[in-house]
């Protein structure tokens, strides 16, 4: 992990899209994952299938200041399994476990998958696990991380990252809900999912439609909207166009490999 001497407080807040596909990786797009950087700190936000590879184009695993996981569906968390092996059993000499913020039960879930014998896998040797709750706050170097519980049918969280006077809010996976809108109030960039083509007729909604994504951005007064986690029944262009019809600010798609500065 970074030492204080390695941090650069003038380093502006930004995020890089490692992947944005759902529910499984596309040929040219891993599942959900982002590298959020600022003030010399680096946080891996969601570790969906296939994101560990592109993450290493930007930072070594042992140079991360934290990992933050929105929920335990595989398209947001599966690469924690391979990261575990990289941290403990390969070419990395980990000085201390990496802070891992995730939903309740995340440590035992990882251990269940990783244990192959009578002894529980030592997931805590790789990750210093801290369970999220509604309103959870943490510091990762120069960055402040605030989490809110959101509506996804399982324990799930959205994230607000603040640093250098700027703010990024990431929806994770969720239906439209007051908690996300409140968390995103006045943010510089809202990174918001748009998985569903249509809202379900029975009311059991667990994702945003593109129109919902635009509505959430407008209601929160976000400066910019980046649409992510677009379902297979939509193209990114369709999702952006539909969200833009409900939000007047700049709107883009979370294209893998793209870095979005918040300056």
Coordinates of C-alpha atoms in Angstrom, one line a residue:
X1 CA 0.0 0.0 0.0
X2 CA 1.0 3.6 -0.4
X3 CA 3.1 5.2 2.3
X4 CA 2.6 8.9 3.2
X5 CA 5.7 9.9 1.3
X6 CA 4.3 8.4 -1.8
X7 CA 1.1 10.3 -1.7
X8 CA 0.6 13.5 -3.8
X9 CA -2.1 15.7 -2.3
X10 CA -2.4 17.7 -5.5
X11 CA -3.3 14.5 -7.5
X12 CA -6.9 15.3 -8.7
X13 CA -9.8 12.9 -8.2
X14 CA -10.6 10.7 -11.2
X15 CA -11.8 7.2 -12.0
X16 CA -10.8 4.7 -14.6
X17 CA -13.3 2.2 -16.0
X18 CA -11.9 -1.3 -15.7
X19 CA -15.1 -2.9 -17.0
X20 CA -18.9 -2.2 -17.1
X21 CA -20.5 -5.3 -18.6
X22 CA -23.3 -7.3 -17.1
X23 CA -24.0 -10.1 -16.1
X24 CA -20.9 -11.7 -17.6
X25 CA -17.9 -10.2 -19.3
X26 CA -18.1 -9.2 -23.0
X27 CA -15.2 -10.1 -25.4
X28 CA -14.0 -6.5 -25.0
X29 CA -15.5 -5.4 -21.7
X30 CA -15.0 -7.0 -18.2
X31 CA -17.8 -6.8 -15.6
X32 CA -18.2 -3.9 -13.2
X33 CA -14.9 -2.5 -11.8
X34 CA -13.4 0.9 -11.4
X35 CA -10.1 2.4 -10.1
X36 CA -10.8 5.6 -8.2
X37 CA -7.7 7.7 -7.6
X38 CA -6.9 11.0 -6.0
X39 CA -4.4 12.6 -3.6
X40 CA -2.1 9.6 -4.3
X41 CA -4.7 7.1 -3.0
X42 CA -6.0 4.3 -5.1
X43 CA -9.2 2.4 -4.5
X44 CA -10.5 -0.6 -6.4
X45 CA -14.3 -0.1 -6.5
X46 CA -16.1 -3.4 -7.4
X47 CA -14.1 -6.4 -8.5
X48 CA -16.3 -7.9 -11.2
X49 CA -15.2 -10.8 -13.4
X50 CA -12.3 -9.8 -15.6
X51 CA -11.3 -6.5 -13.9
X52 CA -8.2 -7.7 -12.1
X53 CA -6.3 -7.8 -15.4
X54 CA -6.9 -4.2 -16.5
X55 CA -6.5 -3.0 -12.9
X56 CA -2.8 -4.1 -13.1
X57 CA -2.3 -1.7 -16.1
X58 CA -2.6 1.1 -13.5
X59 CA -1.5 -0.2 -10.1
X60 CA -0.1 -3.3 -8.4
X61 CA -2.4 -5.1 -6.0
X62 CA -0.2 -4.4 -3.1
X63 CA -0.2 -0.6 -3.9
X64 CA -4.0 -0.3 -3.4
X65 CA -5.1 1.7 -0.4
X66 CA -8.5 -0.1 -0.2
X67 CA -11.0 -2.2 -2.0
X68 CA -14.7 -1.4 -1.9
X69 CA -17.4 -3.9 -3.0
X70 CA -21.0 -2.8 -3.5
X71 CA -22.6 -6.3 -3.2
X72 CA -21.8 -10.0 -3.6
X73 CA -23.1 -10.8 -7.1
X74 CA -20.3 -12.3 -9.1
X75 CA -20.2 -9.5 -11.7
X76 CA -19.2 -7.1 -8.9
X77 CA -17.0 -9.3 -6.7
X78 CA -15.7 -12.5 -8.4
X79 CA -12.2 -11.2 -9.0
X80 CA -11.6 -11.0 -5.3
X81 CA -11.0 -14.8 -5.5
X82 CA -8.1 -14.5 -7.9
X83 CA -6.8 -11.4 -6.1
X84 CA -6.5 -13.4 -2.9
X85 CA -4.2 -15.9 -4.6
X86 CA -2.2 -13.1 -6.1
X87 CA -1.7 -11.4 -2.8
X88 CA -0.7 -14.5 -0.8
X89 CA 0.7 -17.1 -3.1
X90 CA 2.4 -15.5 -6.1
X91 CA 5.1 -12.8 -6.7
X92 CA 3.6 -10.2 -4.2
X93 CA 5.1 -9.8 -0.7
X94 CA 2.2 -8.1 1.1
X95 CA 3.3 -5.9 4.0
X96 CA -0.2 -5.7 5.5
X97 CA -3.7 -6.9 4.5
X98 CA -5.5 -4.5 2.2
X99 CA -8.6 -2.8 3.7
X100 CA -11.6 -4.5 2.1
X101 CA -15.0 -2.8 2.6
X102 CA -18.0 -4.9 1.6
X103 CA -21.5 -6.1 2.6
X104 CA -22.0 -8.1 5.8
X105 CA -20.7 -11.7 5.5
X106 CA -18.2 -10.9 2.8
X107 CA -15.3 -12.6 4.6
X108 CA -17.1 -15.9 5.2
X109 CA -18.4 -15.8 1.6
X110 CA -14.8 -15.6 0.3
X111 CA -13.6 -18.2 2.7
X112 CA -16.4 -20.6 1.6
X113 CA -15.3 -20.4 -2.0
X114 CA -11.5 -20.5 -1.2
X115 CA -11.4 -23.3 1.4
X116 CA -10.3 -26.6 -0.1
X117 CA -9.5 -28.6 3.1
X118 CA -10.4 -28.9 6.8
X119 CA -8.9 -25.5 7.6
X120 CA -10.6 -22.2 6.7
X121 CA -8.7 -20.2 4.1
X122 CA -6.9 -17.3 5.7
X123 CA -8.8 -14.5 3.8
X124 CA -8.0 -12.1 6.6
X125 CA -4.3 -12.5 5.7
X126 CA -5.0 -10.9 2.4
X127 CA -7.9 -8.5 3.3
X128 CA -8.5 -6.5 6.4
X129 CA -12.3 -6.9 6.2
X130 CA -14.6 -4.1 7.3
X131 CA -18.4 -4.7 6.9
X132 CA -20.4 -1.9 5.4
X133 CA -23.6 -0.5 6.9
X134 CA -25.9 2.4 6.0
X135 CA -24.0 5.6 6.6
X136 CA -20.6 3.9 6.9
X137 CA -17.6 6.3 6.5
X138 CA -14.0 5.5 6.0
X139 CA -10.7 7.1 4.9
X140 CA -8.5 5.7 2.2
X141 CA -5.5 7.9 2.1
X142 CA -6.7 11.4 1.1
X143 CA -10.1 10.1 0.0
X144 CA -13.3 9.9 2.1
X145 CA -15.6 7.0 1.4
X146 CA -19.3 7.2 2.4
X147 CA -21.7 4.3 1.8
X148 CA -25.4 4.1 1.8
X149 CA -27.7 1.0 1.7
X150 CA -29.6 0.8 -1.6
X151 CA -32.5 -1.2 -3.1
X152 CA -31.2 -4.3 -4.9
X153 CA -33.1 -7.1 -3.1
X154 CA -29.9 -8.2 -1.3
X155 CA -27.5 -6.2 0.9
X156 CA -26.1 -3.6 -1.5
X157 CA -24.5 -0.2 -1.2
X158 CA -23.8 2.9 -3.2
X159 CA -20.6 4.9 -2.6
X160 CA -19.6 8.6 -2.5
X161 CA -15.9 9.4 -2.8
X162 CA -14.7 12.8 -1.9
X163 CA -11.2 14.3 -2.3
X164 CA -9.6 17.5 -3.3
X165 CA -12.9 19.3 -3.2
X166 CA -14.5 17.0 -5.7
X167 CA -17.1 14.2 -5.4
X168 CA -17.9 11.0 -7.3
X169 CA -21.0 8.9 -6.5
X170 CA -21.3 5.3 -7.7
X171 CA -24.7 3.6 -7.6
X172 CA -23.6 0.0 -7.5
X173 CA -26.7 -2.0 -8.5
X174 CA -30.0 -0.6 -7.3
X175 CA -33.5 0.4 -8.2
X176 CA -34.2 4.2 -7.9
X177 CA -34.3 5.0 -4.2
X178 CA -34.1 8.0 -1.9
X179 CA -30.8 6.8 -0.4
X180 CA -29.0 7.0 -3.7
X181 CA -30.4 10.4 -4.6
X182 CA -29.5 11.8 -1.1
X183 CA -26.0 10.4 -1.4
X184 CA -25.5 11.9 -4.9
X185 CA -26.8 15.4 -4.0
X186 CA -24.6 18.0 -5.6
X187 CA -21.9 15.5 -6.7
X188 CA -19.6 16.4 -9.6
X189 CA -20.1 13.0 -11.3
X190 CA -22.8 10.3 -10.9
X191 CA -21.7 6.9 -12.2
X192 CA -25.0 5.1 -12.4
X193 CA -26.2 1.8 -13.6
X194 CA -28.9 1.4 -16.4
X195 CA -29.3 -2.3 -16.5
X196 CA -33.0 -2.6 -17.3
X197 CA -34.7 -1.8 -20.6
X198 CA -38.1 -1.6 -18.8
X199 CA -39.2 -1.5 -15.2
X200 CA -40.9 -4.7 -14.2
X201 CA -44.7 -4.6 -14.2
X202 CA -45.0 -6.3 -10.8
X203 CA -43.1 -3.5 -9.0
X204 CA -40.2 -5.7 -7.9
X205 CA -37.6 -3.4 -9.3
X206 CA -33.9 -3.9 -8.5
X207 CA -32.2 -1.9 -11.3
X208 CA -32.5 1.5 -13.1
X209 CA -33.8 1.9 -16.5
X210 CA -32.0 4.6 -18.6
X211 CA -34.8 7.0 -17.8
X212 CA -34.4 6.3 -14.1
X213 CA -30.7 6.9 -14.4
X214 CA -31.4 10.4 -15.9
X215 CA -34.1 11.1 -13.3
X216 CA -31.7 10.2 -10.5
X217 CA -29.0 12.4 -11.9
X218 CA -31.4 15.3 -12.3
X219 CA -33.0 14.9 -8.9
X220 CA -29.6 14.8 -7.2
X221 CA -28.3 17.9 -9.1
X222 CA -25.3 16.0 -10.4
X223 CA -22.8 17.9 -12.5
X224 CA -22.2 15.0 -15.0
X225 CA -23.7 11.5 -15.6
X226 CA -21.7 8.4 -16.6
X227 CA -24.0 5.5 -17.5
X228 CA -22.7 2.1 -16.7
X229 CA -23.8 -1.6 -16.2
X230 CA -26.0 -1.4 -19.3
X231 CA -28.0 -4.6 -19.8
X232 CA -27.6 -6.9 -22.8
X233 CA -31.0 -5.8 -24.3
X234 CA -29.6 -2.3 -24.8
X235 CA -26.7 -0.7 -26.6
X236 CA -24.6 1.9 -24.7
X237 CA -25.8 4.5 -27.3
X238 CA -29.4 3.7 -26.6
X239 CA -28.9 3.9 -22.8
X240 CA -27.1 7.2 -23.0
X241 CA -29.7 8.7 -25.4
X242 CA -32.5 7.7 -23.2
X243 CA -30.8 8.9 -20.0
X244 CA -30.0 12.2 -21.7
X245 CA -33.6 12.8 -22.4
X246 CA -34.2 13.1 -18.7
X247 CA -31.0 14.9 -17.6
X248 CA -29.7 18.1 -19.1
X249 CA -26.1 17.8 -18.0
X250 CA -23.2 16.1 -19.9
X251 CA -23.8 12.3 -20.2
X252 CA -21.4 9.6 -21.3
X253 CA -21.0 5.8 -21.3
X254 CA -18.5 4.0 -19.0
X255 CA -16.4 2.7 -21.9
X256 CA -13.7 0.3 -20.6
X257 CA -10.3 1.8 -20.4
X258 CA -11.6 5.4 -20.2
X259 CA -10.4 7.7 -17.4
X260 CA -12.8 10.4 -16.2
X261 CA -11.2 13.3 -14.4
X262 CA -13.3 15.3 -12.0
X263 CA -11.2 18.5 -12.1

